[in-house]
Every structure is written in C-alpha cells, then in structure tokens.
Amino acid sequence: MTTVPEFEEHEGYLFVRIPPCDSVEQMCANAKWIATECHARGFSKVLLDTLLITNLPPAGNLYEVGARCADLLVDHLKVAAVVCAQATSSDRSFENVLRNRGINYRWFLDAEQAKQWLVKDDVPK
C-alpha cells in the first residue's frame, strides 16, 4: 500500500487521494506535499479523497495537525475533503481549526457535493 498522496489534474482543481496516515508527522507531511504540488502545478483548488483514512488520531492530535497544516496551506488554497461517515465528528473539529486560521476548507460525505462547492466561484461581497 502506498504511503504518499496520489495526484490527478482535473479541470480547475487538483484531485488528491490521501493514503492511510498513522501519525501527526505523516499527516503534516501530506499537507506539505499537497501545498508544494499545488504551487508547482498552478492550482488553487484541491479535492481531497480521505476515504482511506479510517483510524484518526485523538482529538488533541487532530488539533495539532490542523494548526500545523494551516501554516502550510496559506497560499490561498480552497480545499474540499471527502470523508467517511464515521469520521465526521473528528473531521468537523479539524475543519474548525483550519477555518479559524483562515483556510477555506470544508468536508463532505458526498464527492459530488464537494466538487460542486470547490469549483463554484466565490465572489467577495
């Protein structure tokens, strides 16, 4: 099984399949890799498939991951994550940490809804 993210370029966004992660360091390394690939490929929108992640770290560790990832994703990225249903409580906490630090991040249970949110143009009001 792979331990590195898989990247696919799509019209208007970068699709990233995240492998199972078993540590804070691995999750943060994936975030850094994603930010680097987005910059190198010229993408500002990311669709994450996190369905392979079934064992999340404790909430305190997720807070640390969120805080560290927010520092890596400051390049004005818009990120939609597709998560498994049993992870929703933890993912909501992770989403809040990122959003509180200015990252345009949302999680979804449905990939099509995630894609629709991601590709819609956000016009400042």
Tab-separated table of C-alpha atoms in Angstrom:
chain	number	residue	atom	x	y	z
A	1	MET	CA	0.000	0.000	0.000
A	2	THR	CA	1.282	3.454	-0.894
A	3	THR	CA	2.195	5.941	1.806
A	4	VAL	CA	2.284	9.018	-0.423
A	5	PRO	CA	-0.621	11.016	-1.848
A	6	GLU	CA	-1.731	10.355	-5.430
A	7	PHE	CA	-2.309	13.442	-7.597
A	8	GLU	CA	-4.562	13.867	-10.647
A	9	GLU	CA	-5.065	17.109	-12.531
A	10	HIS	CA	-8.703	17.916	-13.325
A	11	GLU	CA	-10.365	20.890	-14.963
A	12	GLY	CA	-9.985	23.673	-12.398
A	13	TYR	CA	-8.686	21.642	-9.449
A	14	LEU	CA	-6.140	19.119	-8.259
A	15	PHE	CA	-7.554	15.793	-7.053
A	16	VAL	CA	-5.548	14.175	-4.245
A	17	ARG	CA	-6.085	10.692	-2.817
A	18	ILE	CA	-4.663	10.577	0.707
A	19	PRO	CA	-3.253	7.230	1.894
A	20	PRO	CA	-3.893	5.923	5.412
A	21	CYS	CA	-1.972	8.033	7.932
A	22	ASP	CA	-0.963	6.791	11.346
A	23	SER	CA	0.876	9.778	12.771
A	24	VAL	CA	0.737	13.548	13.100
A	25	GLU	CA	4.031	13.769	11.223
A	26	GLN	CA	2.699	11.776	8.274
A	27	MET	CA	-0.481	13.867	8.079
A	28	CYS	CA	1.556	17.088	8.124
A	29	ALA	CA	3.973	15.704	5.525
A	30	ASN	CA	0.987	15.014	3.249
A	31	ALA	CA	-0.265	18.593	3.718
A	32	LYS	CA	3.168	19.964	2.820
A	33	TRP	CA	3.310	17.723	-0.232
A	34	ILE	CA	-0.141	18.937	-1.346
A	35	ALA	CA	0.817	22.606	-0.934
A	36	THR	CA	4.033	22.024	-2.892
A	37	GLU	CA	2.234	20.212	-5.731
A	38	CYS	CA	-0.471	22.894	-5.959
A	39	HIS	CA	2.151	25.610	-6.227
A	40	ALA	CA	4.220	23.672	-8.778
A	41	ARG	CA	1.198	22.819	-10.944
A	42	GLY	CA	-0.527	26.197	-10.609
A	43	PHE	CA	-3.671	25.035	-8.789
A	44	SER	CA	-5.520	26.941	-6.068
A	45	LYS	CA	-8.324	24.394	-5.561
A	46	VAL	CA	-7.900	20.906	-4.108
A	47	LEU	CA	-10.326	17.993	-3.850
A	48	LEU	CA	-9.105	15.554	-1.189
A	49	ASP	CA	-10.232	11.940	-1.099
A	50	THR	CA	-9.587	10.908	2.517
A	51	LEU	CA	-11.741	7.767	2.436
A	52	LEU	CA	-8.727	5.511	3.044
A	53	ILE	CA	-8.131	7.184	6.411
A	54	THR	CA	-10.228	5.145	8.822
A	55	ASN	CA	-8.201	5.477	12.029
A	56	LEU	CA	-7.915	9.104	13.037
A	57	PRO	CA	-5.607	10.278	15.798
A	58	PRO	CA	-7.126	11.537	19.066
A	59	ALA	CA	-8.824	14.951	19.003
A	60	GLY	CA	-5.825	16.667	20.614
A	61	ASN	CA	-3.555	15.360	17.884
A	62	LEU	CA	-6.046	16.456	15.219
A	63	TYR	CA	-5.917	19.959	16.677
A	64	GLU	CA	-2.116	19.908	16.317
A	65	VAL	CA	-2.385	18.603	12.745
A	66	GLY	CA	-4.926	21.299	11.879
A	67	ALA	CA	-2.777	24.067	13.320
A	68	ARG	CA	0.360	22.833	11.549
A	69	CYS	CA	-1.492	22.237	8.258
A	70	ALA	CA	-2.964	25.739	8.357
A	71	ASP	CA	0.572	27.138	8.368
A	72	LEU	CA	1.361	25.064	5.259
A	73	LEU	CA	-1.814	25.883	3.319
A	74	VAL	CA	-1.648	29.663	3.476
A	75	ASP	CA	-1.293	30.048	-0.302
A	76	HIS	CA	-4.984	30.915	-0.648
A	77	LEU	CA	-5.989	27.339	-1.355
A	78	LYS	CA	-9.610	26.273	-1.405
A	79	VAL	CA	-9.850	22.697	-0.128
A	80	ALA	CA	-12.802	20.285	-0.194
A	81	ALA	CA	-12.341	16.949	1.580
A	82	VAL	CA	-14.460	13.839	1.099
A	83	VAL	CA	-14.547	11.926	4.381
A	84	CYS	CA	-16.014	8.631	5.577
A	85	ALA	CA	-19.229	8.832	7.600
A	86	GLN	CA	-17.741	7.533	10.852
A	87	ALA	CA	-15.109	10.283	10.873
A	88	THR	CA	-17.486	13.236	10.808
A	89	SER	CA	-17.095	14.358	14.428
A	90	SER	CA	-13.310	14.419	14.220
A	91	ASP	CA	-13.335	15.965	10.774
A	92	ARG	CA	-15.642	18.760	11.931
A	93	SER	CA	-13.141	19.621	14.659
A	94	PHE	CA	-10.284	19.549	12.122
A	95	GLU	CA	-12.316	21.761	9.766
A	96	ASN	CA	-12.929	24.296	12.547
A	97	VAL	CA	-9.222	24.527	13.359
A	98	LEU	CA	-8.376	25.202	9.704
A	99	ARG	CA	-11.208	27.674	9.139
A	100	ASN	CA	-10.368	29.573	12.337
A	101	ARG	CA	-6.893	30.064	10.872
A	102	GLY	CA	-8.209	31.447	7.586
A	103	ILE	CA	-8.110	28.314	5.415
A	104	ASN	CA	-11.052	27.912	3.007
A	105	TYR	CA	-11.700	24.245	3.896
A	106	ARG	CA	-14.876	22.158	4.085
A	107	TRP	CA	-15.536	18.457	4.403
A	108	PHE	CA	-18.285	16.489	2.706
A	109	LEU	CA	-19.694	12.982	2.825
A	110	ASP	CA	-20.596	13.178	-0.875
A	111	ALA	CA	-17.889	13.628	-3.527
A	112	GLU	CA	-20.208	15.364	-5.985
A	113	GLN	CA	-21.250	17.969	-3.396
A	114	ALA	CA	-17.587	18.535	-2.551
A	115	LYS	CA	-16.748	19.067	-6.217
A	116	GLN	CA	-19.664	21.484	-6.723
A	117	TRP	CA	-18.619	23.591	-3.730
A	118	LEU	CA	-14.990	23.541	-4.821
A	119	VAL	CA	-15.470	24.673	-8.417
A	120	LYS	CA	-18.063	27.364	-7.787
A	121	ASP	CA	-16.624	30.840	-7.981
A	122	ASP	CA	-16.510	32.671	-4.692
A	123	VAL	CA	-17.215	36.309	-5.368
A	124	PRO	CA	-16.283	38.643	-2.479
A	125	LYS	CA	-19.231	40.703	-1.284
